[in-house]
Amino acid sequence: MQQNSLLDAAYSENSTPAFIQTIMAQGADLAVSISGGKDSDAMIRLLAKLHRARGWQGDLFALFCELGRIEWLGVDEHLRQLCAALEMPLIKLYAKRSMVDEWQHRYETIIEKQEDKPFWSSAGARYCTDREKTQPSNKFLRGSEMTATEKPFWSSSAARFCTKHEKTQPSDKLLRDHNFVVCAIGLRAEESSARAKKPRYQVRNDIASVWYKTPAYCKTAEEKEAWAEQAYQNWLDSGRKGR
């Protein structure tokens, strides 16, 4: 299976998978994970355009997982301006530890256990993605309360940012349980052969109710996509019980 690519000249609005179009048309919220890099910038611009062009009624917002002092200095202002221009809320999330602190913690743990393995995150040890991005996003999408250090920042109607728009937690609208949500993540197929083989969509097991989680026997991209479609139908058949 070949992933769609924004770099493909033949790419068009119709390249959005039919299944995703279906659930968005039925009111799913759309959370767009962004980092400030070119891939996620391109993705959020495209999805904002699609969301408005198709008249999708679910909430549209951006999620940014702050990595700490490893981030480039202009990322906050860049994302504020980007989301203001796109007229969407920007939710800023924090992991339990910053990226640098995570490396230090992993190093100390490896030394304590006398293990022979690197502590740096790499293509073969992607623990950073899970702890620094996936876990904070899952916590938010489940509707869990954030820690005292976590707060969103919002654009005003005049695209001006001020402290009154920063709170210890997002508004009730964005903190409610997200039982029906699509979370878009930018994975560029050209970056590696492994990424090119990933499913275009799948159930996010960490926030899904147990009976909708992708079974362990689903190994291929095709199997994971097929299960996502089946799980969605099961959810509808249940009267939309669970997440």
Short mmCIF file of C-alpha atoms in Angstrom, two decimals:
data_model
loop_
_atom_site.label_atom_id
_atom_site.label_comp_id
_atom_site.label_asym_id
_atom_site.label_seq_id
_atom_site.Cartn_x
_atom_site.Cartn_y
_atom_site.Cartn_z
CA MET A 1 0.00 0.00 0.00
CA GLN A 2 1.33 3.44 -0.94
CA GLN A 3 0.62 6.35 1.39
CA ASN A 4 -0.74 9.58 -0.06
CA SER A 5 1.85 12.32 -0.22
CA LEU A 6 1.49 16.09 -0.25
CA LEU A 7 4.61 16.12 -2.44
CA ASP A 8 2.87 14.14 -5.18
CA ALA A 9 1.84 16.42 -8.05
CA ALA A 10 -1.28 14.32 -8.53
CA TYR A 11 -2.40 14.87 -4.94
CA SER A 12 -5.87 16.38 -4.64
CA GLU A 13 -8.67 16.79 -2.14
CA ASN A 14 -10.10 13.51 -3.40
CA SER A 15 -7.02 11.68 -2.08
CA THR A 16 -8.44 11.74 1.44
CA PRO A 17 -9.45 8.13 2.20
CA ALA A 18 -13.16 7.53 1.68
CA PHE A 19 -13.53 6.12 5.19
CA ILE A 20 -12.10 9.29 6.75
CA GLN A 21 -14.37 11.43 4.61
CA THR A 22 -17.35 9.38 5.78
CA ILE A 23 -16.71 9.73 9.50
CA MET A 24 -15.81 13.40 9.20
CA ALA A 25 -19.10 14.00 7.37
CA GLN A 26 -20.88 12.32 10.29
CA GLY A 27 -19.55 14.81 12.81
CA ALA A 28 -16.18 13.54 14.02
CA ASP A 29 -13.90 16.09 15.68
CA LEU A 30 -10.54 16.65 13.99
CA ALA A 31 -7.39 17.06 16.09
CA VAL A 32 -4.32 17.93 14.03
CA SER A 33 -0.97 17.12 15.65
CA ILE A 34 1.62 19.72 14.68
CA SER A 35 5.28 20.29 15.50
CA GLY A 36 6.18 23.49 13.69
CA GLY A 37 7.98 21.57 10.94
CA LYS A 38 7.23 21.71 7.23
CA ASP A 39 5.38 18.38 7.09
CA SER A 40 2.82 19.19 9.77
CA ASP A 41 2.50 22.78 8.50
CA ALA A 42 1.51 21.47 5.07
CA MET A 43 -0.86 18.94 6.62
CA ILE A 44 -2.73 21.41 8.83
CA ARG A 45 -3.16 23.90 5.99
CA LEU A 46 -4.63 21.20 3.77
CA LEU A 47 -6.93 19.82 6.48
CA ALA A 48 -8.18 23.27 7.48
CA LYS A 49 -9.05 23.92 3.84
CA LEU A 50 -10.80 20.55 3.51
CA HIS A 51 -12.69 20.98 6.77
CA ARG A 52 -14.25 24.23 5.57
CA ALA A 53 -14.73 23.20 1.95
CA ARG A 54 -16.56 20.02 2.92
CA GLY A 55 -18.61 21.70 5.64
CA TRP A 56 -17.57 19.20 8.31
CA GLN A 57 -19.33 20.06 11.57
CA GLY A 58 -17.02 18.52 14.18
CA ASP A 59 -14.54 20.60 16.17
CA LEU A 60 -11.25 21.45 14.45
CA PHE A 61 -8.20 22.19 16.60
CA ALA A 62 -4.42 21.80 16.66
CA LEU A 63 -2.38 19.90 19.25
CA PHE A 64 1.24 20.85 19.93
CA CYS A 65 3.30 18.71 22.32
CA GLU A 66 6.06 20.88 23.77
CA LEU A 67 9.44 19.09 24.01
CA GLY A 68 11.09 21.64 26.29
CA ARG A 69 14.35 23.47 25.65
CA ILE A 70 15.15 21.27 22.66
CA GLU A 71 12.48 23.12 20.63
CA TRP A 72 13.61 25.84 18.23
CA LEU A 73 13.12 29.29 19.75
CA GLY A 74 10.56 30.58 17.28
CA VAL A 75 8.18 27.63 17.38
CA ASP A 76 5.60 29.15 19.76
CA GLU A 77 5.20 32.34 17.76
CA HIS A 78 5.17 30.45 14.48
CA LEU A 79 2.37 28.14 15.62
CA ARG A 80 0.37 30.99 17.12
CA GLN A 81 0.50 32.88 13.85
CA LEU A 82 -0.26 29.77 11.80
CA CYS A 83 -3.33 28.80 13.82
CA ALA A 84 -4.53 32.41 14.01
CA ALA A 85 -4.37 32.60 10.21
CA LEU A 86 -6.29 29.33 9.97
CA GLU A 87 -8.77 30.50 12.65
CA MET A 88 -8.48 27.43 14.83
CA PRO A 89 -7.66 26.86 18.52
CA LEU A 90 -4.14 25.73 19.39
CA ILE A 91 -3.77 23.43 22.39
CA LYS A 92 -0.30 23.16 23.92
CA LEU A 93 0.48 19.99 25.87
CA TYR A 94 3.43 18.98 28.04
CA ALA A 95 4.88 15.56 28.74
CA LYS A 96 5.84 14.45 32.23
CA ARG A 97 9.49 15.19 31.37
CA SER A 98 11.06 17.33 28.66
CA MET A 99 13.00 15.60 25.88
CA VAL A 100 16.38 16.38 27.46
CA ASP A 101 15.13 15.23 30.87
CA GLU A 102 13.79 12.06 29.26
CA TRP A 103 17.24 11.26 27.86
CA GLN A 104 18.76 11.87 31.30
CA HIS A 105 16.17 9.67 32.98
CA ARG A 106 16.72 6.88 30.46
CA TYR A 107 20.50 7.13 30.90
CA GLU A 108 20.22 6.86 34.69
CA THR A 109 17.82 3.92 34.39
CA ILE A 110 20.14 2.05 32.02
CA ILE A 111 23.13 2.62 34.32
CA GLU A 112 21.14 1.47 37.36
CA LYS A 113 20.01 -1.72 35.60
CA GLN A 114 23.46 -2.25 34.06
CA GLU A 115 21.95 -2.65 30.62
CA ASP A 116 23.97 -2.41 27.43
CA LYS A 117 21.87 -0.22 25.15
CA PRO A 118 21.90 3.41 23.99
CA PHE A 119 19.89 6.01 25.87
CA TRP A 120 19.46 8.32 22.89
CA SER A 121 16.20 8.16 20.98
CA SER A 122 16.65 7.03 17.38
CA ALA A 123 14.81 5.45 14.47
CA GLY A 124 15.22 2.13 16.26
CA ALA A 125 14.32 3.43 19.74
CA ARG A 126 11.39 5.77 19.32
CA TYR A 127 10.38 5.94 22.97
CA CYS A 128 10.50 9.73 22.69
CA THR A 129 7.50 9.84 20.34
CA ASP A 130 5.39 7.80 22.73
CA ARG A 131 6.32 9.65 25.93
CA GLU A 132 6.71 13.17 24.59
CA LYS A 133 3.84 13.29 22.10
CA THR A 134 1.50 10.29 22.01
CA GLN A 135 0.86 10.00 25.76
CA PRO A 136 0.08 13.72 26.34
CA SER A 137 -2.19 13.71 23.28
CA ASN A 138 -4.00 10.59 24.47
CA LYS A 139 -4.55 12.15 27.88
CA PHE A 140 -6.10 15.22 26.34
CA LEU A 141 -8.27 13.31 23.87
CA ARG A 142 -9.60 11.11 26.69
CA GLY A 143 -10.77 14.29 28.38
CA SER A 144 -8.48 13.87 31.38
CA GLU A 145 -7.58 16.94 33.40
CA MET A 146 -4.16 18.39 32.69
CA THR A 147 -1.41 18.99 35.22
CA ALA A 148 -0.83 22.44 36.67
CA THR A 149 1.99 23.10 34.18
CA GLU A 150 -0.21 22.48 31.16
CA LYS A 151 -2.22 25.28 29.61
CA PRO A 152 -3.59 26.09 26.15
CA PHE A 153 -3.05 29.26 24.22
CA TRP A 154 -5.80 30.67 22.00
CA SER A 155 -6.25 33.16 19.20
CA SER A 156 -8.85 35.88 19.79
CA SER A 157 -11.42 36.99 17.23
CA ALA A 158 -8.95 39.69 16.18
CA ALA A 159 -6.08 37.18 16.02
CA ARG A 160 -4.47 38.78 19.09
CA PHE A 161 -3.00 36.67 21.86
CA CYS A 162 -3.14 37.71 25.48
CA THR A 163 -2.98 36.13 28.91
CA LYS A 164 -6.73 36.09 29.41
CA HIS A 165 -6.89 33.38 26.73
CA GLU A 166 -4.49 31.15 28.71
CA LYS A 167 -6.11 28.94 31.34
CA THR A 168 -5.07 26.01 33.44
CA GLN A 169 -7.14 23.82 31.16
CA PRO A 170 -8.86 24.23 27.79
CA SER A 171 -12.44 25.38 27.60
CA ASP A 172 -15.19 22.93 28.47
CA LYS A 173 -15.86 22.44 24.79
CA LEU A 174 -12.37 21.12 24.13
CA LEU A 175 -12.00 19.23 27.42
CA ARG A 176 -15.15 17.18 27.04
CA ASP A 177 -14.70 13.49 26.34
CA HIS A 178 -13.81 13.03 22.70
CA ASN A 179 -15.79 9.91 21.88
CA PHE A 180 -15.67 10.55 18.13
CA VAL A 181 -12.40 12.06 16.98
CA VAL A 182 -9.90 11.77 14.15
CA CYS A 183 -6.33 12.63 15.13
CA ALA A 184 -4.20 13.53 12.11
CA ILE A 185 -0.46 12.87 12.33
CA GLY A 186 2.00 13.88 9.61
CA LEU A 187 4.07 10.89 8.48
CA ARG A 188 5.87 11.57 5.22
CA ALA A 189 6.01 8.42 3.09
CA GLU A 190 9.21 9.56 1.38
CA GLU A 191 11.07 9.67 4.69
CA SER A 192 11.49 5.91 4.96
CA SER A 193 10.22 2.64 3.52
CA ALA A 194 8.83 1.72 6.95
CA ARG A 195 6.71 4.88 7.10
CA ALA A 196 5.47 4.34 3.56
CA LYS A 197 4.01 1.00 4.68
CA LYS A 198 2.08 2.37 7.66
CA PRO A 199 -1.74 2.34 7.53
CA ARG A 200 -3.44 5.53 6.42
CA TYR A 201 -5.78 5.20 9.39
CA GLN A 202 -6.23 2.89 12.36
CA VAL A 203 -7.89 2.78 15.77
CA ARG A 204 -5.91 4.71 18.38
CA ASN A 205 -5.77 1.90 20.91
CA ASP A 206 -4.59 3.98 23.86
CA ILE A 207 -7.83 5.97 23.97
CA ALA A 208 -10.30 3.48 22.46
CA SER A 209 -12.71 1.39 24.51
CA VAL A 210 -11.40 -2.14 24.92
CA TRP A 211 -13.84 -3.77 22.49
CA TYR A 212 -12.80 -1.42 19.67
CA LYS A 213 -9.02 -1.81 20.03
CA THR A 214 -7.14 -3.27 17.08
CA PRO A 215 -6.58 -7.01 17.74
CA ALA A 216 -3.02 -8.28 17.94
CA TYR A 217 -3.55 -10.47 14.88
CA CYS A 218 -3.93 -7.38 12.66
CA LYS A 219 -0.38 -6.96 11.42
CA THR A 220 -0.51 -5.34 8.00
CA ALA A 221 -1.66 -1.86 7.04
CA GLU A 222 -4.61 -3.36 5.16
CA GLU A 223 -5.70 -5.39 8.19
CA LYS A 224 -5.48 -2.40 10.53
CA GLU A 225 -7.48 -0.21 8.17
CA ALA A 226 -10.12 -2.93 7.73
CA TRP A 227 -10.41 -3.29 11.49
CA ALA A 228 -10.85 0.48 11.92
CA GLU A 229 -13.80 0.37 9.55
CA GLN A 230 -15.27 -2.65 11.35
CA ALA A 231 -14.75 -1.07 14.77
CA TYR A 232 -16.53 2.07 13.61
CA GLN A 233 -19.49 0.03 12.38
CA ASN A 234 -19.54 -1.86 15.68
CA TRP A 235 -19.61 1.47 17.51
CA LEU A 236 -22.57 2.65 15.44
CA ASP A 237 -24.39 -0.66 15.96
CA SER A 238 -23.91 -0.32 19.73
CA GLY A 239 -25.66 3.04 19.75
CA ARG A 240 -22.32 4.87 19.96
CA LYS A 241 -21.36 3.38 23.29
CA GLY A 242 -17.77 3.81 24.40
CA ARG A 243 -15.03 5.59 22.50
#
